[in-house]
Amino acid sequence: MAEVSHRTAVVTGASGGIGAATARRLAAEGFTVVAAARRRDRLSELAASVRGIRPVVLDVTSQESVDALAASLADVDVLVNNAGGALGVEPVERADPADWQAMFETNVLGVLRVTKALLPALERGSGGHIVVTGSIAGHLVYEGGAGYTAAKHAATAVVETLRLELNGRPIRVTEVAPGMVRTEEFSLVRYRGDAEAAERVYAGVDQPLTAEDVADCIAFAVTRPAHVNIDLLVVKPLAQAAPHKVARRGS
Ligand code: 8X3
Protein backbone atom coordinates (compact mmCIF):
# COMPACT_ATOMS: atom_id res chain seq x y z
CA MET A 1 0.00 0.00 0.00
CA ALA A 2 1.35 3.46 -0.86
CA GLU A 3 2.52 5.69 2.00
CA VAL A 4 -0.29 8.21 2.39
CA SER A 5 -0.45 8.82 6.16
CA HIS A 6 -1.22 12.31 7.45
CA ARG A 7 -2.73 13.29 4.16
CA THR A 8 -6.10 14.96 3.85
CA ALA A 9 -8.78 14.11 1.33
CA VAL A 10 -12.00 16.06 0.81
CA VAL A 11 -14.89 14.09 -0.65
CA THR A 12 -18.06 15.89 -1.73
CA GLY A 13 -21.40 14.11 -1.95
CA ALA A 14 -20.12 11.88 0.83
CA SER A 15 -23.43 11.14 2.55
CA GLY A 16 -24.18 8.07 0.43
CA GLY A 17 -23.30 5.90 -2.55
CA ILE A 18 -19.94 6.42 -4.25
CA GLY A 19 -19.06 9.39 -2.03
CA ALA A 20 -19.54 7.52 1.24
CA ALA A 21 -17.72 4.45 -0.11
CA THR A 22 -14.83 6.68 -1.23
CA ALA A 23 -14.66 8.39 2.16
CA ARG A 24 -14.52 4.99 3.88
CA ARG A 25 -11.93 3.64 1.45
CA LEU A 26 -9.63 6.67 1.64
CA ALA A 27 -9.83 6.57 5.45
CA ALA A 28 -8.77 2.91 5.25
CA GLU A 29 -5.85 4.00 3.04
CA GLY A 30 -4.69 6.31 5.84
CA PHE A 31 -6.13 9.64 4.75
CA THR A 32 -7.86 12.00 7.10
CA VAL A 33 -11.10 12.39 5.20
CA VAL A 34 -13.30 15.46 5.22
CA ALA A 35 -16.66 13.97 4.26
CA ALA A 36 -18.78 16.80 2.90
CA ALA A 37 -22.45 16.72 1.94
CA ARG A 38 -25.79 18.32 2.66
CA ARG A 39 -27.22 15.72 5.06
CA ARG A 40 -25.70 16.14 8.51
CA ASP A 41 -27.36 13.03 10.00
CA ARG A 42 -25.95 10.67 7.38
CA LEU A 43 -22.50 12.23 7.64
CA SER A 44 -22.57 11.83 11.41
CA GLU A 45 -23.42 8.12 11.02
CA LEU A 46 -20.56 7.70 8.57
CA ALA A 47 -18.10 9.48 10.84
CA ALA A 48 -19.25 7.46 13.84
CA SER A 49 -18.65 4.17 12.02
CA VAL A 50 -15.19 4.90 10.56
CA ARG A 51 -12.08 6.35 12.19
CA GLY A 52 -10.46 9.27 10.40
CA ILE A 53 -13.60 10.80 8.91
CA ARG A 54 -14.56 14.38 9.73
CA PRO A 55 -18.11 15.32 8.71
CA VAL A 56 -18.72 18.77 7.23
CA VAL A 57 -22.06 20.04 5.99
CA LEU A 58 -21.65 21.34 2.44
CA ASP A 59 -23.98 22.44 -0.33
CA VAL A 60 -21.93 22.65 -3.54
CA THR A 61 -24.61 24.88 -5.08
CA SER A 62 -23.94 27.58 -2.46
CA GLN A 63 -20.84 29.75 -2.77
CA GLU A 64 -21.17 30.69 0.91
CA SER A 65 -21.16 27.04 1.95
CA VAL A 66 -18.16 26.25 -0.27
CA ASP A 67 -16.25 29.28 1.07
CA ALA A 68 -16.91 28.12 4.65
CA LEU A 69 -15.48 24.69 3.79
CA ALA A 70 -12.36 26.24 2.25
CA ALA A 71 -11.87 28.51 5.28
CA SER A 72 -11.94 25.48 7.60
CA LEU A 73 -9.12 23.65 5.79
CA ALA A 74 -5.33 24.03 5.77
CA ASP A 75 -3.53 21.73 3.33
CA VAL A 76 -5.59 19.44 1.14
CA ASP A 77 -3.91 16.59 -0.72
CA VAL A 78 -6.88 15.12 -2.56
CA LEU A 79 -10.19 16.59 -3.60
CA VAL A 80 -12.82 14.17 -4.87
CA ASN A 81 -15.54 16.17 -6.60
CA ASN A 82 -18.24 13.57 -6.33
CA ALA A 83 -21.44 15.52 -5.62
CA GLY A 84 -23.89 15.27 -8.51
CA GLY A 85 -26.49 13.03 -10.02
CA ALA A 86 -29.22 12.66 -12.61
CA LEU A 87 -32.77 14.01 -12.65
CA GLY A 88 -35.30 12.68 -15.12
CA VAL A 89 -35.25 10.54 -18.27
CA GLU A 90 -37.48 12.65 -20.51
CA PRO A 91 -36.54 13.19 -24.16
CA VAL A 92 -35.39 16.71 -25.05
CA GLU A 93 -38.83 17.67 -26.37
CA ARG A 94 -40.38 17.10 -22.93
CA ALA A 95 -37.43 17.97 -20.69
CA ASP A 96 -37.87 20.43 -17.83
CA PRO A 97 -35.23 23.21 -17.84
CA ALA A 98 -35.39 23.24 -14.03
CA ASP A 99 -34.09 19.66 -13.95
CA TRP A 100 -31.25 20.54 -16.30
CA GLN A 101 -30.44 23.60 -14.22
CA ALA A 102 -30.27 21.47 -11.08
CA MET A 103 -28.01 18.92 -12.79
CA PHE A 104 -25.65 21.62 -14.07
CA GLU A 105 -25.59 23.26 -10.62
CA THR A 106 -24.30 20.11 -8.92
CA ASN A 107 -22.40 18.20 -11.62
CA VAL A 108 -20.69 21.18 -13.26
CA LEU A 109 -20.85 24.41 -11.25
CA GLY A 110 -20.32 22.43 -8.05
CA VAL A 111 -17.01 21.18 -9.48
CA LEU A 112 -16.08 24.73 -10.42
CA ARG A 113 -16.93 26.22 -7.01
CA VAL A 114 -15.22 23.57 -4.90
CA THR A 115 -12.16 23.21 -7.13
CA LYS A 116 -11.63 26.97 -7.28
CA ALA A 117 -12.02 27.36 -3.55
CA LEU A 118 -9.67 24.49 -2.66
CA LEU A 119 -6.95 25.07 -5.27
CA PRO A 120 -4.82 27.21 -2.93
CA ALA A 121 -4.99 24.48 -0.26
CA LEU A 122 -4.22 21.78 -2.86
CA GLU A 123 -1.15 23.71 -3.94
CA ARG A 124 0.14 24.47 -0.42
CA GLY A 125 1.29 20.93 0.38
CA SER A 126 3.68 18.68 -1.49
CA GLY A 127 1.30 18.20 -4.38
CA GLY A 128 -2.42 17.88 -4.81
CA HIS A 129 -4.85 15.71 -6.74
CA ILE A 130 -8.25 16.67 -8.10
CA VAL A 131 -10.56 13.77 -8.92
CA VAL A 132 -13.95 14.16 -10.55
CA THR A 133 -16.52 11.41 -10.43
CA GLY A 134 -17.67 11.57 -14.03
CA SER A 135 -19.70 9.00 -15.89
CA ILE A 136 -19.81 7.12 -19.16
CA ALA A 137 -22.57 9.69 -19.74
CA GLY A 138 -19.75 12.23 -20.07
CA HIS A 139 -18.40 10.38 -23.08
CA LEU A 140 -21.48 8.91 -24.78
CA VAL A 141 -25.12 9.87 -25.19
CA TYR A 142 -28.39 7.96 -25.03
CA GLU A 143 -32.08 8.71 -25.58
CA GLY A 144 -33.73 10.29 -22.56
CA GLY A 145 -30.37 11.25 -21.11
CA ALA A 146 -29.60 14.61 -22.72
CA GLY A 147 -29.70 16.71 -19.54
CA TYR A 148 -27.46 14.34 -17.61
CA THR A 149 -25.14 13.52 -20.52
CA ALA A 150 -24.77 17.24 -21.30
CA ALA A 151 -23.88 17.96 -17.68
CA LYS A 152 -21.41 15.07 -17.50
CA HIS A 153 -19.87 16.03 -20.87
CA ALA A 154 -19.42 19.52 -19.41
CA ALA A 155 -17.78 18.06 -16.30
CA THR A 156 -15.40 16.10 -18.55
CA ALA A 157 -14.57 19.31 -20.43
CA VAL A 158 -13.79 21.03 -17.12
CA VAL A 159 -11.49 18.15 -16.08
CA GLU A 160 -9.61 18.19 -19.39
CA THR A 161 -9.29 21.98 -19.38
CA LEU A 162 -8.03 21.97 -15.79
CA ARG A 163 -5.31 19.47 -16.73
CA LEU A 164 -4.11 21.84 -19.45
CA GLU A 165 -4.31 24.93 -17.27
CA LEU A 166 -2.52 23.32 -14.30
CA ASN A 167 0.26 21.81 -16.41
CA GLY A 168 3.61 22.55 -14.77
CA ARG A 169 2.05 22.82 -11.31
CA PRO A 170 2.11 19.88 -8.85
CA ILE A 171 -1.58 19.01 -9.14
CA ARG A 172 -2.87 15.83 -10.74
CA VAL A 173 -6.27 15.77 -12.43
CA THR A 174 -8.26 12.56 -12.87
CA GLU A 175 -11.73 11.63 -14.05
CA VAL A 176 -13.20 8.32 -12.93
CA ALA A 177 -16.13 7.56 -15.23
CA PRO A 178 -18.37 4.71 -14.11
CA GLY A 179 -21.14 3.02 -16.04
CA MET A 180 -23.93 1.17 -14.26
CA VAL A 181 -23.45 1.41 -10.50
CA ARG A 182 -26.14 0.14 -8.19
CA THR A 183 -26.49 2.51 -5.26
CA GLU A 184 -29.46 3.09 -3.03
CA GLU A 185 -30.21 6.54 -4.42
CA PHE A 186 -28.88 7.29 -7.94
CA SER A 187 -31.75 5.77 -9.94
CA LEU A 188 -34.36 6.49 -7.26
CA VAL A 189 -33.56 10.20 -7.49
CA ARG A 190 -33.41 10.06 -11.28
CA TYR A 191 -36.89 8.49 -11.38
CA ARG A 192 -38.19 10.93 -8.75
CA GLY A 193 -38.80 8.33 -6.07
CA ASP A 194 -40.44 5.71 -8.33
CA ALA A 195 -38.86 2.61 -6.77
CA GLU A 196 -40.16 0.21 -9.44
CA ALA A 197 -38.74 2.27 -12.30
CA ALA A 198 -35.45 2.60 -10.43
CA GLU A 199 -35.33 -1.16 -9.90
CA ARG A 200 -35.90 -1.85 -13.62
CA VAL A 201 -32.56 -0.18 -14.40
CA TYR A 202 -30.77 -3.15 -12.84
CA ALA A 203 -33.30 -5.89 -13.72
CA GLY A 204 -31.61 -9.13 -14.76
CA VAL A 205 -28.14 -7.57 -14.71
CA ASP A 206 -25.52 -9.88 -13.32
CA GLN A 207 -23.61 -7.76 -10.82
CA PRO A 208 -23.86 -4.06 -11.57
CA LEU A 209 -20.89 -2.17 -10.14
CA THR A 210 -21.08 -1.27 -6.47
CA ALA A 211 -20.08 2.05 -4.90
CA GLU A 212 -17.09 0.20 -3.44
CA ASP A 213 -15.93 -0.82 -6.95
CA VAL A 214 -15.80 2.84 -7.94
CA ALA A 215 -14.15 3.85 -4.67
CA ASP A 216 -11.51 1.23 -5.44
CA CYS A 217 -10.77 2.96 -8.77
CA ILE A 218 -10.54 6.36 -7.08
CA ALA A 219 -8.23 4.92 -4.42
CA PHE A 220 -6.05 3.39 -7.15
CA ALA A 221 -5.70 6.72 -8.93
CA VAL A 222 -4.84 8.72 -5.80
CA THR A 223 -2.35 6.20 -4.40
CA ARG A 224 -0.13 6.12 -7.50
CA PRO A 225 3.25 7.86 -7.14
CA ALA A 226 2.99 11.66 -7.42
CA HIS A 227 4.41 11.74 -10.96
CA VAL A 228 1.77 9.31 -12.29
CA ASN A 229 -1.41 10.95 -13.53
CA ILE A 230 -4.34 8.71 -14.38
CA ASP A 231 -6.23 10.98 -16.79
CA LEU A 232 -9.38 8.93 -17.24
CA LEU A 233 -10.53 5.67 -15.79
CA VAL A 234 -13.70 4.28 -17.40
CA VAL A 235 -15.23 1.42 -15.44
CA LYS A 236 -18.34 -0.61 -16.28
CA PRO A 237 -19.76 -3.90 -15.09
CA LEU A 238 -18.88 -6.86 -17.30
CA ALA A 239 -22.55 -7.04 -18.32
CA GLN A 240 -22.51 -3.51 -19.77
CA ALA A 241 -20.84 -2.82 -23.13
CA ALA A 242 -22.40 0.65 -23.60
CA PRO A 243 -25.02 2.74 -21.76
CA HIS A 244 -27.89 0.80 -23.34
CA LYS A 245 -26.09 -2.37 -24.41
CA VAL A 246 -26.57 -4.39 -21.25
CA ALA A 247 -26.77 -8.19 -20.95
CA ARG A 248 -29.80 -9.15 -18.87
CA ARG A 249 -30.90 -12.58 -17.70
CA GLY A 250 -33.95 -13.77 -19.61
CA SER A 251 -33.57 -11.39 -22.54
C1 8X3 B 1 -24.45 6.76 -14.55
C2 8X3 B 1 -24.25 5.98 -15.80
O1 8X3 B 1 -25.36 5.07 -17.94
O2 8X3 B 1 -26.86 5.85 -16.15
O3 8X3 B 1 -23.58 7.83 -14.45
O4 8X3 B 1 -25.64 7.43 -17.48
S1 8X3 B 1 -25.59 6.12 -16.87
XYZ file of C-alpha atoms and ligand atoms in Angstrom:
258
model
C 0.000 0.000 0.000
C 1.354 3.463 -0.857
C 2.520 5.694 1.998
C -0.286 8.207 2.387
C -0.455 8.821 6.162
C -1.220 12.307 7.446
C -2.726 13.294 4.156
C -6.101 14.964 3.851
C -8.781 14.111 1.327
C -11.996 16.058 0.814
C -14.890 14.090 -0.653
C -18.063 15.889 -1.729
C -21.400 14.113 -1.952
C -20.121 11.883 0.833
C -23.432 11.137 2.549
C -24.176 8.066 0.433
C -23.295 5.896 -2.546
C -19.938 6.415 -4.253
C -19.063 9.387 -2.033
C -19.538 7.520 1.242
C -17.719 4.452 -0.111
C -14.834 6.680 -1.231
C -14.658 8.393 2.162
C -14.519 4.986 3.878
C -11.929 3.645 1.451
C -9.633 6.666 1.643
C -9.832 6.572 5.447
C -8.766 2.905 5.249
C -5.855 4.001 3.038
C -4.692 6.306 5.840
C -6.130 9.638 4.748
C -7.856 11.997 7.104
C -11.102 12.390 5.196
C -13.297 15.463 5.224
C -16.661 13.973 4.264
C -18.779 16.803 2.900
C -22.447 16.715 1.937
C -25.787 18.322 2.664
C -27.218 15.722 5.060
C -25.700 16.136 8.507
C -27.365 13.034 10.005
C -25.948 10.675 7.377
C -22.503 12.233 7.643
C -22.567 11.826 11.408
C -23.420 8.121 11.025
C -20.559 7.697 8.569
C -18.096 9.477 10.838
C -19.249 7.457 13.841
C -18.652 4.173 12.017
C -15.187 4.901 10.556
C -12.083 6.351 12.189
C -10.464 9.270 10.402
C -13.597 10.800 8.908
C -14.565 14.381 9.726
C -18.107 15.320 8.713
C -18.724 18.767 7.225
C -22.065 20.037 5.988
C -21.649 21.339 2.441
C -23.979 22.438 -0.330
C -21.933 22.646 -3.543
C -24.611 24.882 -5.081
C -23.941 27.575 -2.462
C -20.838 29.745 -2.765
C -21.172 30.689 0.908
C -21.156 27.045 1.947
C -18.161 26.252 -0.275
C -16.254 29.278 1.066
C -16.905 28.123 4.649
C -15.481 24.689 3.789
C -12.359 26.243 2.254
C -11.868 28.510 5.279
C -11.938 25.482 7.597
C -9.117 23.645 5.795
C -5.332 24.032 5.769
C -3.534 21.733 3.335
C -5.587 19.439 1.136
C -3.913 16.594 -0.723
C -6.877 15.117 -2.561
C -10.193 16.594 -3.603
C -12.816 14.169 -4.870
C -15.537 16.170 -6.599
C -18.244 13.570 -6.332
C -21.443 15.518 -5.621
C -23.890 15.273 -8.507
C -26.486 13.032 -10.020
C -29.223 12.663 -12.609
C -32.770 14.011 -12.648
C -35.296 12.678 -15.120
C -35.251 10.536 -18.269
C -37.476 12.654 -20.514
C -36.543 13.192 -24.165
C -35.395 16.707 -25.047
C -38.834 17.666 -26.372
C -40.385 17.096 -22.928
C -37.432 17.973 -20.689
C -37.867 20.430 -17.834
C -35.231 23.211 -17.844
C -35.391 23.245 -14.031
C -34.086 19.659 -13.954
C -31.246 20.540 -16.301
C -30.436 23.603 -14.223
C -30.265 21.475 -11.075
C -28.007 18.923 -12.787
C -25.648 21.621 -14.070
C -25.588 23.258 -10.624
C -24.305 20.111 -8.918
C -22.397 18.198 -11.616
C -20.692 21.183 -13.265
C -20.854 24.407 -11.250
C -20.317 22.430 -8.049
C -17.014 21.176 -9.483
C -16.079 24.735 -10.422
C -16.933 26.216 -7.007
C -15.224 23.571 -4.901
C -12.162 23.209 -7.132
C -11.627 26.971 -7.285
C -12.024 27.357 -3.546
C -9.666 24.490 -2.658
C -6.953 25.065 -5.268
C -4.819 27.205 -2.935
C -4.992 24.476 -0.259
C -4.222 21.778 -2.856
C -1.153 23.709 -3.939
C 0.142 24.474 -0.419
C 1.289 20.935 0.384
C 3.683 18.680 -1.485
C 1.305 18.201 -4.385
C -2.423 17.880 -4.814
C -4.847 15.705 -6.737
C -8.247 16.669 -8.105
C -10.565 13.766 -8.919
C -13.949 14.163 -10.551
C -16.524 11.406 -10.431
C -17.673 11.570 -14.031
C -19.695 8.995 -15.893
C -19.807 7.117 -19.162
C -22.568 9.695 -19.737
C -19.748 12.228 -20.066
C -18.398 10.376 -23.081
C -21.476 8.914 -24.781
C -25.117 9.872 -25.189
C -28.393 7.961 -25.030
C -32.078 8.710 -25.583
C -33.727 10.295 -22.564
C -30.370 11.247 -21.109
C -29.601 14.614 -22.721
C -29.695 16.711 -19.538
C -27.463 14.340 -17.609
C -25.142 13.521 -20.518
C -24.775 17.237 -21.304
C -23.877 17.960 -17.676
C -21.409 15.067 -17.497
C -19.874 16.034 -20.871
C -19.421 19.519 -19.409
C -17.776 18.062 -16.298
C -15.405 16.103 -18.546
C -14.574 19.313 -20.429
C -13.786 21.027 -17.122
C -11.487 18.149 -16.083
C -9.608 18.189 -19.388
C -9.292 21.976 -19.375
C -8.031 21.965 -15.790
C -5.312 19.474 -16.725
C -4.109 21.837 -19.453
C -4.307 24.931 -17.270
C -2.523 23.322 -14.303
C 0.258 21.813 -16.414
C 3.610 22.550 -14.770
C 2.055 22.820 -11.313
C 2.106 19.881 -8.851
C -1.580 19.011 -9.135
C -2.866 15.833 -10.739
C -6.267 15.769 -12.433
C -8.257 12.559 -12.869
C -11.726 11.633 -14.047
C -13.196 8.323 -12.927
C -16.126 7.562 -15.227
C -18.372 4.709 -14.109
C -21.137 3.021 -16.042
C -23.926 1.172 -14.262
C -23.446 1.415 -10.502
C -26.144 0.136 -8.194
C -26.490 2.507 -5.263
C -29.465 3.088 -3.028
C -30.208 6.540 -4.423
C -28.879 7.286 -7.935
C -31.755 5.773 -9.938
C -34.363 6.485 -7.256
C -33.559 10.198 -7.490
C -33.407 10.064 -11.283
C -36.891 8.489 -11.378
C -38.194 10.933 -8.753
C -38.799 8.333 -6.072
C -40.444 5.713 -8.332
C -38.861 2.608 -6.772
C -40.155 0.210 -9.440
C -38.744 2.271 -12.300
C -35.453 2.597 -10.432
C -35.326 -1.162 -9.896
C -35.902 -1.849 -13.621
C -32.565 -0.176 -14.402
C -30.768 -3.149 -12.839
C -33.298 -5.893 -13.720
C -31.611 -9.135 -14.759
C -28.138 -7.569 -14.715
C -25.521 -9.884 -13.317
C -23.610 -7.762 -10.818
C -23.855 -4.057 -11.569
C -20.886 -2.170 -10.137
C -21.076 -1.268 -6.467
C -20.083 2.046 -4.900
C -17.088 0.201 -3.444
C -15.930 -0.822 -6.948
C -15.796 2.845 -7.945
C -14.148 3.853 -4.666
C -11.512 1.228 -5.443
C -10.766 2.958 -8.775
C -10.536 6.365 -7.082
C -8.227 4.924 -4.419
C -6.054 3.386 -7.148
C -5.697 6.725 -8.929
C -4.842 8.721 -5.803
C -2.352 6.195 -4.397
C -0.134 6.119 -7.504
C 3.250 7.858 -7.136
C 2.991 11.659 -7.416
C 4.409 11.742 -10.956
C 1.772 9.311 -12.291
C -1.412 10.953 -13.533
C -4.340 8.706 -14.379
C -6.227 10.976 -16.792
C -9.379 8.931 -17.237
C -10.528 5.675 -15.789
C -13.697 4.279 -17.403
C -15.235 1.421 -15.436
C -18.340 -0.613 -16.277
C -19.762 -3.903 -15.089
C -18.882 -6.856 -17.303
C -22.546 -7.037 -18.325
C -22.512 -3.506 -19.773
C -20.843 -2.824 -23.134
C -22.401 0.645 -23.598
C -25.025 2.744 -21.757
C -27.892 0.804 -23.340
C -26.088 -2.366 -24.414
C -26.574 -4.387 -21.251
C -26.774 -8.192 -20.953
C -29.804 -9.147 -18.873
C -30.901 -12.579 -17.695
C -33.950 -13.770 -19.605
C -33.573 -11.390 -22.540
C -24.452 6.757 -14.550
C -24.254 5.983 -15.798
O -25.358 5.074 -17.936
O -26.857 5.846 -16.150
O -23.582 7.832 -14.447
O -25.638 7.426 -17.481
S -25.587 6.118 -16.874
